[in-house]
PDB file of C-alpha atoms and ligand atoms in Angstrom:
ATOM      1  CA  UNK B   1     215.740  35.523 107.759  1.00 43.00           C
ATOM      2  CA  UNK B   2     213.934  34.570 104.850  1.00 46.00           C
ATOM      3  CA  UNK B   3     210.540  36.498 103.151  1.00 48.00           C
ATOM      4  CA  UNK B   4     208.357  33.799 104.584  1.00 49.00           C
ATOM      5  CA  UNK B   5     209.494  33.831 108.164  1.00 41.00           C
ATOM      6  CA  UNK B   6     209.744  37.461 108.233  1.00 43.00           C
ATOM      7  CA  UNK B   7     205.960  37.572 105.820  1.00 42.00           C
ATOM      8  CA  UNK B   8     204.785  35.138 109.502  1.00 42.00           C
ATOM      9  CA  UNK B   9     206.570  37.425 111.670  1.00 40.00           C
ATOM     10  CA  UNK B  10     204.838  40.398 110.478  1.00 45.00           C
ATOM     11  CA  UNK B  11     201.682  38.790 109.976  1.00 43.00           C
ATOM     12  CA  UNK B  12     202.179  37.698 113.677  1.00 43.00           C
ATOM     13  CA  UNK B  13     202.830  41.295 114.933  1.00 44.00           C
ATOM     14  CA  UNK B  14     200.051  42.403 113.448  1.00 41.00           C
ATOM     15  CA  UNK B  15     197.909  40.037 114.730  1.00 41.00           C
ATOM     16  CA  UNK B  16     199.011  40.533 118.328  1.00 42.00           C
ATOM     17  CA  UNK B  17     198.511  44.276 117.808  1.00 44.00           C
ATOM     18  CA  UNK B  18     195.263  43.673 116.774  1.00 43.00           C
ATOM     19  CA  UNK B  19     194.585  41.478 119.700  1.00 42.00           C
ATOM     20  CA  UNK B  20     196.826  44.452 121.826  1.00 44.00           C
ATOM     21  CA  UNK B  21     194.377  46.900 120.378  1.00 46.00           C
ATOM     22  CA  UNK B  22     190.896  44.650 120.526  1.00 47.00           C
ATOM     23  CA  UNK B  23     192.421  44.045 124.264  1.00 42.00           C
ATOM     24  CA  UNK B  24     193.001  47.699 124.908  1.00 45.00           C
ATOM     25  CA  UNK B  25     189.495  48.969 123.461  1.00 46.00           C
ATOM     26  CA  UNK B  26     187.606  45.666 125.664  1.00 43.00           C
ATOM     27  CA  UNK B  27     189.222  47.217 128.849  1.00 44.00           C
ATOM     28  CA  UNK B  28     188.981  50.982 127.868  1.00 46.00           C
ATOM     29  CA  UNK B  29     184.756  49.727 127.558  1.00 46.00           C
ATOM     30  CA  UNK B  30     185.358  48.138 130.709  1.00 48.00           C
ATOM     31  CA  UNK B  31     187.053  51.290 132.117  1.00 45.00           C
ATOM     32  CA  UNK B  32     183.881  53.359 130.430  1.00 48.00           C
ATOM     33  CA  UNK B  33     181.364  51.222 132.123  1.00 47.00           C
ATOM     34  CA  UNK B  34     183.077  50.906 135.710  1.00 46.00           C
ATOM     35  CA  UNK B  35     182.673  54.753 135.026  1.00 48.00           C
ATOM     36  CA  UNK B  36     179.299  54.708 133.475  1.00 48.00           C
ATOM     37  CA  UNK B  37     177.780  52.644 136.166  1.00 45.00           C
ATOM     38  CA  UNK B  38     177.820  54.819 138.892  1.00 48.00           C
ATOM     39  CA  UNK B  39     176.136  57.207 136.459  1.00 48.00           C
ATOM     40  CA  UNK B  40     173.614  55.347 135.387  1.00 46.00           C
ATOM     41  CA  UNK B  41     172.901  54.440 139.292  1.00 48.00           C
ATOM     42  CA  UNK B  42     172.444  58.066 139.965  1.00 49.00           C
ATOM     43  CA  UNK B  43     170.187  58.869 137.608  1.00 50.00           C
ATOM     44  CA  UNK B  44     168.355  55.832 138.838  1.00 50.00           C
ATOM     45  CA  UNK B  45     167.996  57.295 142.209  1.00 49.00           C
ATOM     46  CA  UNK B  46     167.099  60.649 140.951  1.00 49.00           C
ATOM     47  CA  UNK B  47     164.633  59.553 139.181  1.00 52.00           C
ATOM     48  CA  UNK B  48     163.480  57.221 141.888  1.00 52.00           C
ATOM     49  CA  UNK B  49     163.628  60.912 143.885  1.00 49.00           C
ATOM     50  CA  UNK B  50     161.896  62.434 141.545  1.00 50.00           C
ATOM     51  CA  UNK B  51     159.369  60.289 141.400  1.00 51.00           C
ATOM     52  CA  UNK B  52     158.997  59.702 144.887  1.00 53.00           C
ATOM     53  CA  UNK B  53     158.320  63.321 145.134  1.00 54.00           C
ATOM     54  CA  UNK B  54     155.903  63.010 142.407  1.00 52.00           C
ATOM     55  CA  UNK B  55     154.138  60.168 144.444  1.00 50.00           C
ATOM     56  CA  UNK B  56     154.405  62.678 147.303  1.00 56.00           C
ATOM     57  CA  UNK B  57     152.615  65.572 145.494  1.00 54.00           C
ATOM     58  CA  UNK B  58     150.279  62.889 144.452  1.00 53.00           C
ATOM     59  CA  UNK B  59     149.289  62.186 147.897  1.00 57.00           C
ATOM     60  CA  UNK B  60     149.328  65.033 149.479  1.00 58.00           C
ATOM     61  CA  UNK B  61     146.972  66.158 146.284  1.00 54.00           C
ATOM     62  CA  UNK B  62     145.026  63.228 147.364  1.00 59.00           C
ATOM     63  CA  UNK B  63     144.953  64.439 150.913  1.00 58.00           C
ATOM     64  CA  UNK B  64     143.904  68.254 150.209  1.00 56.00           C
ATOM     65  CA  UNK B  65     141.184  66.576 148.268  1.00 57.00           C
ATOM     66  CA  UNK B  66     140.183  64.372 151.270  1.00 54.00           C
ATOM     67  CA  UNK B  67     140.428  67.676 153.375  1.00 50.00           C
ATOM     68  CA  UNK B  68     138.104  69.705 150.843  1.00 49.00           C
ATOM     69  CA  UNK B  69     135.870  66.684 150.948  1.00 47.00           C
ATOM     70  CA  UNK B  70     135.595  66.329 154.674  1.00 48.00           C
ATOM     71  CA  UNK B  71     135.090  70.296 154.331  1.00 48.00           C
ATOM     72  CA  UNK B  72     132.084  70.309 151.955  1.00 45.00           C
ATOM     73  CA  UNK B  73     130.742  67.196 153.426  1.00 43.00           C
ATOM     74  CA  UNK B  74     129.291  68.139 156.561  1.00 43.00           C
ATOM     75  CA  UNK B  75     127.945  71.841 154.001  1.00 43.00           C
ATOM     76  CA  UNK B  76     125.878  69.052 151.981  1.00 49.00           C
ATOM     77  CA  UNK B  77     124.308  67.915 155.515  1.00 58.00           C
ATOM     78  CA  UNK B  78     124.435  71.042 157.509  1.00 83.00           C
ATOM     79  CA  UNK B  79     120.795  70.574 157.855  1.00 93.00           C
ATOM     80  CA  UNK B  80     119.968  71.515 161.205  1.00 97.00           C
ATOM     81  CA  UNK B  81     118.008  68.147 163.120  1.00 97.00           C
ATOM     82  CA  UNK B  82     114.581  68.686 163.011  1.00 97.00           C
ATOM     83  CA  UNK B  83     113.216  68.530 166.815  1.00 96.00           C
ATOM     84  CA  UNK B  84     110.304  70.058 168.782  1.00 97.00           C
ATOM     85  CA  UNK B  85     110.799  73.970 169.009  1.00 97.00           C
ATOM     86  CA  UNK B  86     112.997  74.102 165.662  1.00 97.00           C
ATOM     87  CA  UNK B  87     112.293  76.809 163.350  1.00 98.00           C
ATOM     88  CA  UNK B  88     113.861  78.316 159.987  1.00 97.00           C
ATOM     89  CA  UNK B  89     114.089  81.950 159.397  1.00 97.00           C
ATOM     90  CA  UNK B  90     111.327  83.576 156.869  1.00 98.00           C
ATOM     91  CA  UNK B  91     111.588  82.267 153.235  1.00 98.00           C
ATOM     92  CA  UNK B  92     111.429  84.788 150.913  1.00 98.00           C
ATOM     93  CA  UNK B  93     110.683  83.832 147.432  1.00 98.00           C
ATOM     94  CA  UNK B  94     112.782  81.381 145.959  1.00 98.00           C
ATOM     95  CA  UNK B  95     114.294  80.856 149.389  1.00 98.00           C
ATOM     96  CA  UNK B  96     114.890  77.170 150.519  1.00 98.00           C
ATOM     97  CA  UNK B  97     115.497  75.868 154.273  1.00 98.00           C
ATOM     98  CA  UNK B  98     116.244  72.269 155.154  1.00 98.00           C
ATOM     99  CA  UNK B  99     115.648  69.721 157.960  1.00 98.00           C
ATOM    100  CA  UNK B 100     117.516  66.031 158.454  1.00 98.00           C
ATOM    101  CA  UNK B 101     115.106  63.785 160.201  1.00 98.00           C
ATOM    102  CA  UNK B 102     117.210  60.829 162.298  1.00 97.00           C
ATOM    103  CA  UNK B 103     114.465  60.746 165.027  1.00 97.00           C
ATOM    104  CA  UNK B 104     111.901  58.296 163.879  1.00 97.00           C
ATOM    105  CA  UNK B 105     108.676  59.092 165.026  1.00 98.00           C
ATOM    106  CA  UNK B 106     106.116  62.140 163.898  1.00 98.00           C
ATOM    107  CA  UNK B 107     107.046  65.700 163.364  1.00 98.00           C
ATOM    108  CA  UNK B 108     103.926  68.242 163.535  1.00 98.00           C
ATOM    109  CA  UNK B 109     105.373  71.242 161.051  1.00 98.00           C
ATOM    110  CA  UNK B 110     103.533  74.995 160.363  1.00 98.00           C
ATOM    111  CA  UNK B 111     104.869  77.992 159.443  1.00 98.00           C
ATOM    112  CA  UNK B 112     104.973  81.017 161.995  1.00 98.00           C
ATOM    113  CA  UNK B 113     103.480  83.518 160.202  1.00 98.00           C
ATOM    114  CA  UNK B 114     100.105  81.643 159.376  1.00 98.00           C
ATOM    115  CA  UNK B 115      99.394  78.689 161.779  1.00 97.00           C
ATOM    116  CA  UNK B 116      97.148  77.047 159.307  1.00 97.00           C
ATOM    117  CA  UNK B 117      99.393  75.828 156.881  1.00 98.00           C
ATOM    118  CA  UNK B 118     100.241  72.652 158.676  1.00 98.00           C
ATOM    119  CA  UNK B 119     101.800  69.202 157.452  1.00 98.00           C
ATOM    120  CA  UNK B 120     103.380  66.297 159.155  1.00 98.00           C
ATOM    121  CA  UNK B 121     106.358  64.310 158.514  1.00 98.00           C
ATOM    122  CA  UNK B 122     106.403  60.785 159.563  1.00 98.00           C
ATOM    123  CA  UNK B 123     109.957  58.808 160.003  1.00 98.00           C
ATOM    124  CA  UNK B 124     110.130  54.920 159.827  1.00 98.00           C
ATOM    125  CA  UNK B 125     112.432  52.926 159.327  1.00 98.00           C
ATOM    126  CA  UNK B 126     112.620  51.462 155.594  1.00 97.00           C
ATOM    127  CA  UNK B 127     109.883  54.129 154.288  1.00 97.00           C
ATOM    128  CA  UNK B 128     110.388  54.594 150.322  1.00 96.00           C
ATOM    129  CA  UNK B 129     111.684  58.430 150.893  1.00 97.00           C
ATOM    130  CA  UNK B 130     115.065  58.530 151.747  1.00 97.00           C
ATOM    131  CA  UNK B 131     118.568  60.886 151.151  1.00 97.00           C
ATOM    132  CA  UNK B 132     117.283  64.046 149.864  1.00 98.00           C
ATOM    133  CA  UNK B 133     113.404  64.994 149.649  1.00 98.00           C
ATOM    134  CA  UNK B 134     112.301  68.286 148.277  1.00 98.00           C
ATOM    135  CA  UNK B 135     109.140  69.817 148.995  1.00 98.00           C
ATOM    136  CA  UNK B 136     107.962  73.228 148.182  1.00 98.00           C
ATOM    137  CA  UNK B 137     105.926  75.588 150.005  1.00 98.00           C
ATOM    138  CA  UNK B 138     103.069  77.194 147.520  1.00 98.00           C
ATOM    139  CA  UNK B 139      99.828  78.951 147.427  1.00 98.00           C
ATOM    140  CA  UNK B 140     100.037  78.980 151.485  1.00 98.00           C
ATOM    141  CA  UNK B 141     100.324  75.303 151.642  1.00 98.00           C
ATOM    142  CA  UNK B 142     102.984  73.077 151.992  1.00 98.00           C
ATOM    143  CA  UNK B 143     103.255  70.466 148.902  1.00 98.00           C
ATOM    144  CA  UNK B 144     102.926  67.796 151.148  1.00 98.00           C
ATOM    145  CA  UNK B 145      99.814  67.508 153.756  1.00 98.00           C
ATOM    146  CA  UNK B 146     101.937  64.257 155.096  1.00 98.00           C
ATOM    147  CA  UNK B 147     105.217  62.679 154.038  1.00 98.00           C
ATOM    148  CA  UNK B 148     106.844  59.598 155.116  1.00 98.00           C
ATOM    149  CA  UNK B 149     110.629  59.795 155.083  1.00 98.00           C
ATOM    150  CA  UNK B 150     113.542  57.422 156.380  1.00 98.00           C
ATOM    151  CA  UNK B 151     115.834  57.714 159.641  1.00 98.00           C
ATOM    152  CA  UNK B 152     118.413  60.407 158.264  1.00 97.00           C
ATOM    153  CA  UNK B 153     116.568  61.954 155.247  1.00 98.00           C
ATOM    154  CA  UNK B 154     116.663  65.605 154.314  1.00 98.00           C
ATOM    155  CA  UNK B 155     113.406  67.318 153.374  1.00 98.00           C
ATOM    156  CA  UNK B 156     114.412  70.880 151.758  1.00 98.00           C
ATOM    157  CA  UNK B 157     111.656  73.253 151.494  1.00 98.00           C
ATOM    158  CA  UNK B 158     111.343  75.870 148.816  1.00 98.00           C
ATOM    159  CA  UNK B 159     109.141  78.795 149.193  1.00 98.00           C
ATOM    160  CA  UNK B 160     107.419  79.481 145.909  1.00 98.00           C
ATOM    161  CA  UNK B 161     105.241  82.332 147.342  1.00 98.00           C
ATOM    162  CA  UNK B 162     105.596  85.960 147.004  1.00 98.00           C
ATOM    163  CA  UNK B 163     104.669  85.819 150.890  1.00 98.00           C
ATOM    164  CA  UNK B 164     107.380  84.880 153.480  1.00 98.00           C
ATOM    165  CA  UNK B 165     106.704  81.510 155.115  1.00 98.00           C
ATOM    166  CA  UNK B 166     108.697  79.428 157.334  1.00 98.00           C
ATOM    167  CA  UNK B 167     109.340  76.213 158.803  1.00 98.00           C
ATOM    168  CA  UNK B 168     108.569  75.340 162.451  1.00 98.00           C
ATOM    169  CA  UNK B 169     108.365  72.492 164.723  1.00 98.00           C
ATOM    170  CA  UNK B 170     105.338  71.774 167.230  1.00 97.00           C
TER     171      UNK B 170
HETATM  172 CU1   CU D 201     103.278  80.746 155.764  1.00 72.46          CU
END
């Protein structure tokens, strides 16, 4: 064998050990992500859980909100409708009562305790007043002699007299 040959021979060893070894480390990466994979996948799929449940807290946040809001809804319009015989109980000071008008037609209002305060609310369709109306109840009058208010409006009253007045229907 001469240098050269063996100089090849060595060369070519190394060479294939390199390849042996770049051969070795391209499967072991192989073998890592054959393992890997079904790692990564779960963590996809708990995080797809997780956020899943997060979408699911979400909604059912969502839906306690819709529940609260379908709660405090009808509160906002608990208005009794205002109709022939109604009455609210005696305002004290500062105390407010409220009527929702969906009847069109004319309402003839006093208060109990002193006939004479008197006032009418008229409902027509398309009149300027609509949603909420407040009115107040002073000096033994009401603020409004007559008011003209649309199908579904609220008029709230507010007593501003030390006396106790009320709201009743004719
Ligand atoms: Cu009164």
């Amino acid at each position: 064998m001469n240098k050269k040959l063996g100089l090849l021979l060595a060369g070519g060893a190394l060479i294939l050990s390199a390849c042996g070894n770049d051969g070795n480390q391209a499967s072991e990466e192989q073998n890592d992500m054959a393992e890997e994979t079904p790692v990564a996948e779960q963590e996809e799929s708990t995080e797809e859980a997780a956020s899943e449940e997060a979408t699911d807290a979400v909604e059912e946040t969502e839906e306690a909100e819709e529940k609260k809001a379908e709660e405090e809804a009808p509160a906002a319009t608990d208005a009794p409708e205002a109709m022939s015989g109604e009455a609210s109980e005696l305002l004290s000071e500062g105390d407010s009562t409220s009527f929702v008008f969906n009847q069109t037609g004319e309402f003839s209002i006093f208060c109990e305790p002193h006939p004479v305060m008197k006032m009418t609310v008229i409902v027509e369709e398309g009149a300027e007043n609509s949603g909420e109306v407040a009115l107040d109840i002073a000096d033994y009058e009401f603020s409004e002699e007559t008011i003209t208010v649309a199908p579904g409006t609220t008029i709230t009253w507010t007593n501003q007299d030390l006396a106790q007045h009320n709201v009743a229907f004719e």
